[in-house]
mmCIF file of C-alpha atoms and ligand atoms in Angstrom:
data_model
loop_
_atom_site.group_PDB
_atom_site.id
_atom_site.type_symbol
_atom_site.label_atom_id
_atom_site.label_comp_id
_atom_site.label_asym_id
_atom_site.label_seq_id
_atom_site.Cartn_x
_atom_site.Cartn_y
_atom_site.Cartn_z
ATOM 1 C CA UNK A 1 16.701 -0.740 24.153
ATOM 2 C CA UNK A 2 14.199 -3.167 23.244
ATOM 3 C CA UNK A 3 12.612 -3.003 19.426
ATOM 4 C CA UNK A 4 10.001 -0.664 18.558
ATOM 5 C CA UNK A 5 6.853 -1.313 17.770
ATOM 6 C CA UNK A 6 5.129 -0.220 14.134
ATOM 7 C CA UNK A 7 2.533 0.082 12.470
ATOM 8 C CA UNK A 8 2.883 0.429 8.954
ATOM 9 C CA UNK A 9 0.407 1.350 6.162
ATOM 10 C CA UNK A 10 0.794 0.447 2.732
ATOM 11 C CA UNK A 11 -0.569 0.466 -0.790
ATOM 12 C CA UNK A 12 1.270 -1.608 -3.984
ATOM 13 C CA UNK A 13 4.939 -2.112 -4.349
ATOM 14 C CA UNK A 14 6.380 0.924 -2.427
ATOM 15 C CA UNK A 15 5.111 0.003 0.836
ATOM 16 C CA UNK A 16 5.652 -3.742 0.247
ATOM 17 C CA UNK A 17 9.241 -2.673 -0.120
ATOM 18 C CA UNK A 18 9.618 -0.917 3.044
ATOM 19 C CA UNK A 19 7.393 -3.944 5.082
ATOM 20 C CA UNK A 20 10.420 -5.998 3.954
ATOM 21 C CA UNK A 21 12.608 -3.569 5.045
ATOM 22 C CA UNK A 22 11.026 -3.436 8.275
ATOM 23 C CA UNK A 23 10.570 -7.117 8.832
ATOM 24 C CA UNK A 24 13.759 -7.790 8.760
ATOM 25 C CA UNK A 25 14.715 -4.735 11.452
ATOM 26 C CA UNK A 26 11.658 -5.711 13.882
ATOM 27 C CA UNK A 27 10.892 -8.864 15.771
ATOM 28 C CA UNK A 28 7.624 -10.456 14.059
ATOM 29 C CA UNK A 29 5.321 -9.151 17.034
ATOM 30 C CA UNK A 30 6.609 -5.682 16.804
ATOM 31 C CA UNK A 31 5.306 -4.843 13.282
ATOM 32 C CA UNK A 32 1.850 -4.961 11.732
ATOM 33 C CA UNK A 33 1.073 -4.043 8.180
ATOM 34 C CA UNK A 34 -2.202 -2.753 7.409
ATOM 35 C CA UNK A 35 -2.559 -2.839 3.371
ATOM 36 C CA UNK A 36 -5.027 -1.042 1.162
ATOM 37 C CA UNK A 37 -8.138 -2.574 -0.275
ATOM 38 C CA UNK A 38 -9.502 -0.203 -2.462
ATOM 39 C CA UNK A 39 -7.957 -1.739 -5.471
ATOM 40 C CA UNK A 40 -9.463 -4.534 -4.766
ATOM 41 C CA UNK A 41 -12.211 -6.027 -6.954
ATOM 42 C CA UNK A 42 -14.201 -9.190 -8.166
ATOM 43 C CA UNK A 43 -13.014 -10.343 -11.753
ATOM 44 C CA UNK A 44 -14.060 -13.647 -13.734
ATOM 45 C CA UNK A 45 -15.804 -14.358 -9.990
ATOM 46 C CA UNK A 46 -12.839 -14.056 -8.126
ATOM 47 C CA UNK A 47 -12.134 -11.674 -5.786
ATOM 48 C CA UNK A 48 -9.148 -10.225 -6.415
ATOM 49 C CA UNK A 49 -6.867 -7.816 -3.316
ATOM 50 C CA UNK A 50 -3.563 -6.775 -4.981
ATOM 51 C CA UNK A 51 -2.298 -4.485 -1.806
ATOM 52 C CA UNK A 52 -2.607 -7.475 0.203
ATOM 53 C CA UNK A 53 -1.234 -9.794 -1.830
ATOM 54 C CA UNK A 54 1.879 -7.838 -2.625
ATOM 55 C CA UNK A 55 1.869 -7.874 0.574
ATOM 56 C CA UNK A 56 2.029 -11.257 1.122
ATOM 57 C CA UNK A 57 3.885 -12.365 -1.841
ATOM 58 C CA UNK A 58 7.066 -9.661 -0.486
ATOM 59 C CA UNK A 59 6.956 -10.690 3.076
ATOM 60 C CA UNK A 60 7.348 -14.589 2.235
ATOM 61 C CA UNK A 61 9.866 -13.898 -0.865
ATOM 62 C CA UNK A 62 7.634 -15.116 -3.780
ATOM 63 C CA UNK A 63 6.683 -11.684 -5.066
ATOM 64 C CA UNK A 64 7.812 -10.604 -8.869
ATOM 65 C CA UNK A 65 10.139 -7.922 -7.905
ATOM 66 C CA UNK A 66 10.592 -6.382 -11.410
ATOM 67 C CA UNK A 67 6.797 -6.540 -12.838
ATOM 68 C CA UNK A 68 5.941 -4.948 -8.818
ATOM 69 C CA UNK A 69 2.775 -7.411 -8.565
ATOM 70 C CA UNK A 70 2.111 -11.273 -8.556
ATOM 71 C CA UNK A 71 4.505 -14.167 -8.334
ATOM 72 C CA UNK A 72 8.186 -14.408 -9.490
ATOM 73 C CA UNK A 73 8.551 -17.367 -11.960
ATOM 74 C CA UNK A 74 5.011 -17.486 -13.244
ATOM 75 C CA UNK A 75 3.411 -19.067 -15.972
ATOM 76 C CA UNK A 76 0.228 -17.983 -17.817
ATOM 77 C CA UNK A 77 -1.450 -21.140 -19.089
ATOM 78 C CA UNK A 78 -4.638 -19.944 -17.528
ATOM 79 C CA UNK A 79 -4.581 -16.839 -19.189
ATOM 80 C CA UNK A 80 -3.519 -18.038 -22.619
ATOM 81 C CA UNK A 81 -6.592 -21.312 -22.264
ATOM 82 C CA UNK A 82 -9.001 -18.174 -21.285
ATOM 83 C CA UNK A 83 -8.139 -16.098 -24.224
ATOM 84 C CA UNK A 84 -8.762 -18.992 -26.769
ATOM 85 C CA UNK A 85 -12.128 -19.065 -25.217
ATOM 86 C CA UNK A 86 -12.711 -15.430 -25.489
ATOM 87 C CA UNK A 87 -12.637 -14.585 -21.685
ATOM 88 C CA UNK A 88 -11.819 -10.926 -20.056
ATOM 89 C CA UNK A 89 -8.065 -11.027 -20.645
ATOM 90 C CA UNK A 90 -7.219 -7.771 -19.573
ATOM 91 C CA UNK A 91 -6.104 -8.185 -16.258
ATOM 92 C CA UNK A 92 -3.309 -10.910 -16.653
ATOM 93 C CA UNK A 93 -3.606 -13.817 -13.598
ATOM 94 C CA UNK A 94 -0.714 -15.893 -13.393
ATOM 95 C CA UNK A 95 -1.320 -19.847 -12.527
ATOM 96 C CA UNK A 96 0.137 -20.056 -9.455
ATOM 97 C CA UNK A 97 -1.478 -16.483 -8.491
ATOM 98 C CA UNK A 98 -4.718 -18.398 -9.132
ATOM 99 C CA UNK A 99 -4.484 -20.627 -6.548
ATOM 100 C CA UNK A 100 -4.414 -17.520 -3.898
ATOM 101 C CA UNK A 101 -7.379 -15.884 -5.971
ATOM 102 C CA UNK A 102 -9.279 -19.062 -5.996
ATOM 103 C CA UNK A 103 -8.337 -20.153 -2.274
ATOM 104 C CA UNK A 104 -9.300 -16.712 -1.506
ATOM 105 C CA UNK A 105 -12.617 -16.592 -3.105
ATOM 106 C CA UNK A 106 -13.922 -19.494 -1.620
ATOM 107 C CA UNK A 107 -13.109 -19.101 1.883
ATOM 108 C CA UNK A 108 -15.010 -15.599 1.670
ATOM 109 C CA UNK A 109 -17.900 -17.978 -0.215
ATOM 110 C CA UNK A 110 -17.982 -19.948 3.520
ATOM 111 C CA UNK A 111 -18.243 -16.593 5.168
ATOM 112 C CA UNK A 112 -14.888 -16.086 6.575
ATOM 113 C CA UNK A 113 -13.437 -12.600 6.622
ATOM 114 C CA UNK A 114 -11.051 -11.112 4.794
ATOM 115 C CA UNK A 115 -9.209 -10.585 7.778
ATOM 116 C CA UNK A 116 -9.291 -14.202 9.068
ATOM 117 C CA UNK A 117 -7.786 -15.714 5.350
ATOM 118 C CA UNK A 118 -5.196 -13.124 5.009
ATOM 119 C CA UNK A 119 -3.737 -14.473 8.427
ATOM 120 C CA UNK A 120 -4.594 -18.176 7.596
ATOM 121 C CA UNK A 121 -2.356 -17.656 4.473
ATOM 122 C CA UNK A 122 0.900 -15.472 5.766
ATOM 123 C CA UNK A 123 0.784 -18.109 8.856
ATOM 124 C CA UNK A 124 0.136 -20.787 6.130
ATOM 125 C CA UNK A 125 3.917 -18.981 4.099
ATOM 126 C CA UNK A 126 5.571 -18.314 7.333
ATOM 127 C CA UNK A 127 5.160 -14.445 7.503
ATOM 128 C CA UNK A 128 5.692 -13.032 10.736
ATOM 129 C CA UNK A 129 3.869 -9.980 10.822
ATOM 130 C CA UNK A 130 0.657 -9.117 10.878
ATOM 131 C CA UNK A 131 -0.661 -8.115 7.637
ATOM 132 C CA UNK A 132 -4.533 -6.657 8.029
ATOM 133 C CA UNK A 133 -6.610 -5.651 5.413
ATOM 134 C CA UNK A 134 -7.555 -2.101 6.021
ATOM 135 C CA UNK A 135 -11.229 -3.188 6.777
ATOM 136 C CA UNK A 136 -13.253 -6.473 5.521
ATOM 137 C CA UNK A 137 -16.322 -4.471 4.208
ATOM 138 C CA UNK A 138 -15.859 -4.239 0.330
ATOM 139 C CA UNK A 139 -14.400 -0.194 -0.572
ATOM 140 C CA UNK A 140 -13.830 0.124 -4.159
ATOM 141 C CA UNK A 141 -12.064 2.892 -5.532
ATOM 142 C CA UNK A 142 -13.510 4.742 -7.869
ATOM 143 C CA UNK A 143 -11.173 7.176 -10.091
ATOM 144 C CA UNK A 144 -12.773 10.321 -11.697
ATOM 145 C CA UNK A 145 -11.560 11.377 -14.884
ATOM 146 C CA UNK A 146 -12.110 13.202 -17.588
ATOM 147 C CA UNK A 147 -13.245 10.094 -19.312
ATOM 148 C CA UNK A 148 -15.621 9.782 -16.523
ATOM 149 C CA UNK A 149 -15.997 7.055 -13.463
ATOM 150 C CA UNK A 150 -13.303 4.179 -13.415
ATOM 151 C CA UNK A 151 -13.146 1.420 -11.398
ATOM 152 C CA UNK A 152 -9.541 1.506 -10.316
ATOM 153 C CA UNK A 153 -8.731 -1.498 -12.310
ATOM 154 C CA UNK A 154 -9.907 -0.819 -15.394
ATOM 155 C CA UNK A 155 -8.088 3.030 -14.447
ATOM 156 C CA UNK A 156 -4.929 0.975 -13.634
ATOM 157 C CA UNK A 157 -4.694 -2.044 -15.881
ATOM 158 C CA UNK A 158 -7.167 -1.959 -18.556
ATOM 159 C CA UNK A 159 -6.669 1.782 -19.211
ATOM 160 C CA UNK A 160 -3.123 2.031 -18.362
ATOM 161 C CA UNK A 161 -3.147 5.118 -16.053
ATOM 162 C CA UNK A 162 -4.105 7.038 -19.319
ATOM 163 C CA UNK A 163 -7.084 8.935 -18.214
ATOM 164 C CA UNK A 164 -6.572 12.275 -16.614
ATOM 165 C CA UNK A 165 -7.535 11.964 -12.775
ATOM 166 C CA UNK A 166 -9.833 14.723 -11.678
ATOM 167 C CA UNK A 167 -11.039 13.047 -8.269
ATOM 168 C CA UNK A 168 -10.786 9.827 -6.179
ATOM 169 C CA UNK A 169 -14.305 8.480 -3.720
ATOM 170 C CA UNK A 170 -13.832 5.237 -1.984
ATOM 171 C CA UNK A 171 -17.471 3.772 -2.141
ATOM 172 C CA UNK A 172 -18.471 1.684 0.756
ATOM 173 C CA UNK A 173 -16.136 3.959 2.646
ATOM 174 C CA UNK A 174 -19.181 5.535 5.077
ATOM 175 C CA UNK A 175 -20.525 2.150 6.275
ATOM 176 C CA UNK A 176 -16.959 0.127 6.670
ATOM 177 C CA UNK A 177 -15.545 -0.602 9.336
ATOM 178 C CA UNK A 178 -12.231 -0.373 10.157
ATOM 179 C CA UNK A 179 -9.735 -3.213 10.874
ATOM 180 C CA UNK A 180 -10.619 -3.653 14.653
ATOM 181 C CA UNK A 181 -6.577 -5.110 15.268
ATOM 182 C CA UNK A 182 -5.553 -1.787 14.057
ATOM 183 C CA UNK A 183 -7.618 0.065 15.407
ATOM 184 C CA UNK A 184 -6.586 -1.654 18.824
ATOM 185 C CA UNK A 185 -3.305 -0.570 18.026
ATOM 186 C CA UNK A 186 -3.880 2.270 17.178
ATOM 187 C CA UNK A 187 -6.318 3.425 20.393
ATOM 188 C CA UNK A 188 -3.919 1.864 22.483
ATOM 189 C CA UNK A 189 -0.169 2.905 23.495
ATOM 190 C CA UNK A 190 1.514 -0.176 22.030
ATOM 191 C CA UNK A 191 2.829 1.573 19.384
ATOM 192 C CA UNK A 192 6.409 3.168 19.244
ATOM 193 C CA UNK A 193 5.633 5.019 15.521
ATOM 194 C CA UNK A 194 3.159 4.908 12.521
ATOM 195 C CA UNK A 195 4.865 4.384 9.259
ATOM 196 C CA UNK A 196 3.217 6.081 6.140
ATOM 197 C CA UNK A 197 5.033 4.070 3.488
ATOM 198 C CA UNK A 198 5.679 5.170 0.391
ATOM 199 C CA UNK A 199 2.631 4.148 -1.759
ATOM 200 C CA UNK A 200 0.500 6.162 -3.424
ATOM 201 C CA UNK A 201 -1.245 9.165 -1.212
ATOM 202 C CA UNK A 202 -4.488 9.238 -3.087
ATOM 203 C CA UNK A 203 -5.142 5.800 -4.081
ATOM 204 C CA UNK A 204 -3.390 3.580 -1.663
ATOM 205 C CA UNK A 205 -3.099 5.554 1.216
ATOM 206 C CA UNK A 206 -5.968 7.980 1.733
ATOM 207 C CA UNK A 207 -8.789 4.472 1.662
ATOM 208 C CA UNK A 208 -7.305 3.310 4.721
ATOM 209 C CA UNK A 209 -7.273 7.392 6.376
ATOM 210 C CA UNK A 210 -10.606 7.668 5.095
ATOM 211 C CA UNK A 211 -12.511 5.065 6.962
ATOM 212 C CA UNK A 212 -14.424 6.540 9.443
ATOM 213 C CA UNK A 213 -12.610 7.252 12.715
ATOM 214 C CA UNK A 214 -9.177 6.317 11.751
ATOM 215 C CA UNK A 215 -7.596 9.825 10.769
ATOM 216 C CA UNK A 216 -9.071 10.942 14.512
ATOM 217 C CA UNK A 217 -7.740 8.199 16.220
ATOM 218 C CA UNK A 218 -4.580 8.593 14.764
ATOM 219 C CA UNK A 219 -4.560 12.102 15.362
ATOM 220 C CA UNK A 220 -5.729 11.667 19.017
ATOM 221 C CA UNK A 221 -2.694 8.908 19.654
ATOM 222 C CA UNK A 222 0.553 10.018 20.568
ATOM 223 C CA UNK A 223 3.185 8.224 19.038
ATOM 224 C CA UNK A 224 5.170 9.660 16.492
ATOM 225 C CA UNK A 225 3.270 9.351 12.785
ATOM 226 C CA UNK A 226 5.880 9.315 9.739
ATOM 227 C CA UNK A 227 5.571 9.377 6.051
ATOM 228 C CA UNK A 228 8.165 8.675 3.492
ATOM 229 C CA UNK A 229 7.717 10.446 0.202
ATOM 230 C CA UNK A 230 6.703 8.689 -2.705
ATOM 231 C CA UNK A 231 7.825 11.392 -4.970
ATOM 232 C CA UNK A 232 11.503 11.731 -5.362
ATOM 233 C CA UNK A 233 13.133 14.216 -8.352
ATOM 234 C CA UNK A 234 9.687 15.136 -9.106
ATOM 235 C CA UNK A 235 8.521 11.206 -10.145
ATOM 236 C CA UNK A 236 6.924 8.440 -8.364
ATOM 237 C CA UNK A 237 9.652 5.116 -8.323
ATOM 238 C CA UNK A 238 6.768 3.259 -9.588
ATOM 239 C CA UNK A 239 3.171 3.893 -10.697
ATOM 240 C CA UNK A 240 0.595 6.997 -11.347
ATOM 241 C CA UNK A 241 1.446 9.654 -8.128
ATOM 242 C CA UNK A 242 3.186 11.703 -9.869
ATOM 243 C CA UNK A 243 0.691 12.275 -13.291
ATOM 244 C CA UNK A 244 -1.797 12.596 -11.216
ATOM 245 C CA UNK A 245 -0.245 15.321 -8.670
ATOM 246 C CA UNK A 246 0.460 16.816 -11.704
ATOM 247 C CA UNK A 247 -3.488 16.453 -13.410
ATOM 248 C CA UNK A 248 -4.903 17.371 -9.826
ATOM 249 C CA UNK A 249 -2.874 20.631 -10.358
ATOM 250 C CA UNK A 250 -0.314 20.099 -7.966
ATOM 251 C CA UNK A 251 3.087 19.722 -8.443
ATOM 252 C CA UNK A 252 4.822 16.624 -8.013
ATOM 253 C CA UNK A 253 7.182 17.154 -5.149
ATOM 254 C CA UNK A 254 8.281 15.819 -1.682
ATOM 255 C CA UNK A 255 6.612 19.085 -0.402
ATOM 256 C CA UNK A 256 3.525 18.411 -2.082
ATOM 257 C CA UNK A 257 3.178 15.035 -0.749
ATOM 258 C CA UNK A 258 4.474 16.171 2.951
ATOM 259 C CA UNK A 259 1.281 19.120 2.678
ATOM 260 C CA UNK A 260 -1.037 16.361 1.634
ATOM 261 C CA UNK A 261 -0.235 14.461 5.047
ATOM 262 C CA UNK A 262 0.307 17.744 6.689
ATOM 263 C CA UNK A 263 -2.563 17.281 9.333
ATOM 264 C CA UNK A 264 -1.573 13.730 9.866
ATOM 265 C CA UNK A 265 2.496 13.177 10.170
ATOM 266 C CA UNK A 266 4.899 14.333 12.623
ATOM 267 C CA UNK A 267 7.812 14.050 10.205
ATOM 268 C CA UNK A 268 8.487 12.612 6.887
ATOM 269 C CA UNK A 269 11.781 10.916 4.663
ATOM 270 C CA UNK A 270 12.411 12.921 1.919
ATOM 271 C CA UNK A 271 15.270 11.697 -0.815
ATOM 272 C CA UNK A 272 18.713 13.256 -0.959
ATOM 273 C CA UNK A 273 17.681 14.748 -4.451
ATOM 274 C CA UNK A 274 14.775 16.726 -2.861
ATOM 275 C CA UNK A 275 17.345 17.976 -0.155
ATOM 276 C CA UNK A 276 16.199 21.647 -0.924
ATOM 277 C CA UNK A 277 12.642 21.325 -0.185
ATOM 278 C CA UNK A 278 13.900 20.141 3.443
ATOM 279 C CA UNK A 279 13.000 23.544 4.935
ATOM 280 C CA UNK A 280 9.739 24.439 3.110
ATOM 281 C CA UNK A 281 8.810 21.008 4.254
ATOM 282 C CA UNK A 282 10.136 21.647 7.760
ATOM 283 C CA UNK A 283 8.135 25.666 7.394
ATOM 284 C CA UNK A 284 5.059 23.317 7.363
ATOM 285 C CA UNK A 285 5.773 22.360 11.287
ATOM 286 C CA UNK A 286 7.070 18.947 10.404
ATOM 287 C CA UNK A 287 10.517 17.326 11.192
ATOM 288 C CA UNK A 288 12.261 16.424 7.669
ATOM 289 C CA UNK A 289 14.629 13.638 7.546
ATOM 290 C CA UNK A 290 17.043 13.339 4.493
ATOM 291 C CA UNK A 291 18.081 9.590 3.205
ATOM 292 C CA UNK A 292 17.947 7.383 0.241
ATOM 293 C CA UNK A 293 14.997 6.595 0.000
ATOM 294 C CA UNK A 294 14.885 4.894 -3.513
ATOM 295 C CA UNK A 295 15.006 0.902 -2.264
ATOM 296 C CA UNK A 296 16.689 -1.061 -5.373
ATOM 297 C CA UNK A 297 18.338 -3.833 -3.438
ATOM 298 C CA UNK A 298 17.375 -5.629 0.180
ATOM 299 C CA UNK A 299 20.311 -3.369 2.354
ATOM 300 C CA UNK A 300 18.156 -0.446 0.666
ATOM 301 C CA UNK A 301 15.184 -1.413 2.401
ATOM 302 C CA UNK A 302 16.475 -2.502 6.018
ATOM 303 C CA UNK A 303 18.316 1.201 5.803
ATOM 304 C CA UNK A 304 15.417 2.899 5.194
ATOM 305 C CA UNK A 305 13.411 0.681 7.596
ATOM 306 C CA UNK A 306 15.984 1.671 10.248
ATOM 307 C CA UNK A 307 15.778 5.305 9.314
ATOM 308 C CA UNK A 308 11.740 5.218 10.192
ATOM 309 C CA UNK A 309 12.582 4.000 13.650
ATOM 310 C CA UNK A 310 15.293 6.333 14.369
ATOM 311 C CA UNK A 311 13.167 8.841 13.209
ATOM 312 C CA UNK A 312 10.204 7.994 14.950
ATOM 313 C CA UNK A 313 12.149 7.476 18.475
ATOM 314 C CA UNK A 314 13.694 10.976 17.570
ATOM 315 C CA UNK A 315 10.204 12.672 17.278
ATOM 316 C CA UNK A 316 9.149 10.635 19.910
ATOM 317 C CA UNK A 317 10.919 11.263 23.141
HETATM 318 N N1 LIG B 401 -1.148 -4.621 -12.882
HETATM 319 C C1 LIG B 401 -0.989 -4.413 -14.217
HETATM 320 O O1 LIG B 401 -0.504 -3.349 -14.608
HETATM 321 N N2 LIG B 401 -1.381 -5.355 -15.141
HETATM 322 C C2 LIG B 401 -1.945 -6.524 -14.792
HETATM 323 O O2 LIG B 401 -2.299 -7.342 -15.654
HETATM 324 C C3 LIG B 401 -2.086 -6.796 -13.386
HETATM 325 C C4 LIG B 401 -2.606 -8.012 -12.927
HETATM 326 C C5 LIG B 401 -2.641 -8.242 -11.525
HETATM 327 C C6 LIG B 401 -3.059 -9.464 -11.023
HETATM 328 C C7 LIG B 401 -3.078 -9.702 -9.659
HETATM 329 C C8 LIG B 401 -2.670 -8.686 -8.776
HETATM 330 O O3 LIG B 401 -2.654 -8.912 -7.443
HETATM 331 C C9 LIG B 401 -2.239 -7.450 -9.242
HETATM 332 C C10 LIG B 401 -2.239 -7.221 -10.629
HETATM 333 N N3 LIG B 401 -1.796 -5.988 -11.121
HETATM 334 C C11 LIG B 401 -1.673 -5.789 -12.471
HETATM 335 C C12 LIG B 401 -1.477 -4.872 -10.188
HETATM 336 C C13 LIG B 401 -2.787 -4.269 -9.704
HETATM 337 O O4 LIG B 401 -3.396 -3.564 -10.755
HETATM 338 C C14 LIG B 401 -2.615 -3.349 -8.458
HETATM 339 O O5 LIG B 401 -3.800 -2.788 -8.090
HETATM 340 C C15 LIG B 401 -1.490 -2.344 -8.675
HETATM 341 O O6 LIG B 401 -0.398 -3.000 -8.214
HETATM 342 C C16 LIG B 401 -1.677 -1.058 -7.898
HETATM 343 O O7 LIG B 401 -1.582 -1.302 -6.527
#
């Protein structure tokens, strides 16, 4: 049988996981990772895309696997010379995590897309893959709290997740356009299943449903659309999902997460610990899949990336 073909969408480090997983199950040309951009933002006139670039810095092995974001074996020079100078050091920038900040910023400056460098530099580090920025308008997440309007970094970073959530908007959302590759796949019948990786659902993964026309095209496509939880024993494996389920007022479980998508997926991973929520997931008229789904080492995540295919050629015949 000849490999699937998937399209995956993904936020921060959950997603990045699984693309790995998934890149090394797939041929190159059979998977395409669409990352978020609505964390992205312009800092000390940079512009800055941490979805893609974790990303890019998983799929071509230089990625900081314990800190989730950035380069392994960095050094902070830049930050420590900007400090002594009084600069916005909030939001640490690593030297060599610079250079893709600063190569970025100026090939936008010559009016190249978003799209078009994020190619230039997986081809450039020998990523298979596609990896496509969910559009290459600029969407900036905005997080509502209690402490008022964030911008997701200063939420994220400067903040530290503190702030109770009480909303998310995506501004720029209305008038971007989405990433015409994906939507190519998407419109067309290349695709074997849709992957909804395990990022964040309000903040990494609802930007890229929200742009206009992608949650109807991928509801009016027929191959199989699956999810795999973020939320395992009631906690997100990394990051906010979980406080915020919980200051949204919902509760922070793999059926929450699987009614959130309900409208979208066709089935979704749940972890062995949240075995018991299979049928009130599967009540919801979804099929429910039960694996590991906590990815610590690189077996973890080509398991798991097999599991989404199975389970998408399941659903799918
Ligand atoms: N996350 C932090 O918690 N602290 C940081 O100082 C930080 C710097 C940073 C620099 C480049 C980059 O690509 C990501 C960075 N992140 C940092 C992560 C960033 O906030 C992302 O938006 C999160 O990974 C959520 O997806």
């Amino acid at each position: 049988m000849s490999a699937p073909t998937v399209l995956a969408l993904s936020g921060g480090v959950g997603g990045a996981k699984l693309a790995l997983g998934l890149m090394h199950t797939l041929p190159p040309e059979n998977l395409t990772v669409v990352a978020n951009t609505g964390d992205d933002f312009t800092h000390l006139g940079l512009r800055i895309c941490p979805d893609i670039d974790t990303v890019v810095y998983t799929l071509s092995d230089l990625a900081d696997k314990d800190r989730g974001w950035g380069r392994a074996g960095e050094s902070w020079n830049f930050m420590a010379a900007l400090g002594r100078i009084g600069g916005e050091d909030w939001f640490n920038l690593g030297d060599g995590d610079m250079a893709m900040h600063v190569f970025r910023t100026q090939a936008l400056a010559e009016g190249r897309t978003l799209s078009d460098v994020t190619a230039e530099i997986a081809e450039t580090l020998g990523i298979g893959p596609r990896i496509l920025p969910m559009t290459d308008e600029t969407v900036a997440t905005v997080v509502e709290s209690a402490n008022g309007d964030l911008p997701f970094q200063h939420y994220f970073v400067r903040d530290r997740c503190e702030p109770a959530v009480t909303g998310f908007r995506f501004t720029g959302i209305a008038d971007a356009k989405a990433n015409a590759e994906m939507m190519t796949l998407i419109n067309g019948s290349y695709l074997d299943s849709i992957v909804v990786t395990p990022s964040n659902p309000f903040v990494s993964i609802d930007p890229i449903l929200s742009l206009p026309g992608v949650r109807d095209a991928l509801n009016a496509q027929t191959s199989p659309i699956i999810a795999v939880s973020p939320i395992v024993g009631g906690q997100a494996i990394k990051g906010p999902a979980a406080k915020m389920m919980a200051e949204l007022g919902l509760p922070s479980t793999a059926l929450a997460v699987a009614e959130h998508y309900r409208d979208l997926i066709d089935g979704i991973v749940i972890d062995e610990v949240d075995n018991e929520q299979a049928d009130d997931i599967a009540a919801l008229g979804m099929e429910v899949r039960v694996a590991q789904t906590v990815m610590r080492t690189l077996e973890d995540r080509k398991d798991l990336a097999r599991i989404c295919c199975a389970f998408g050629a399941e659903i799918g015949l």
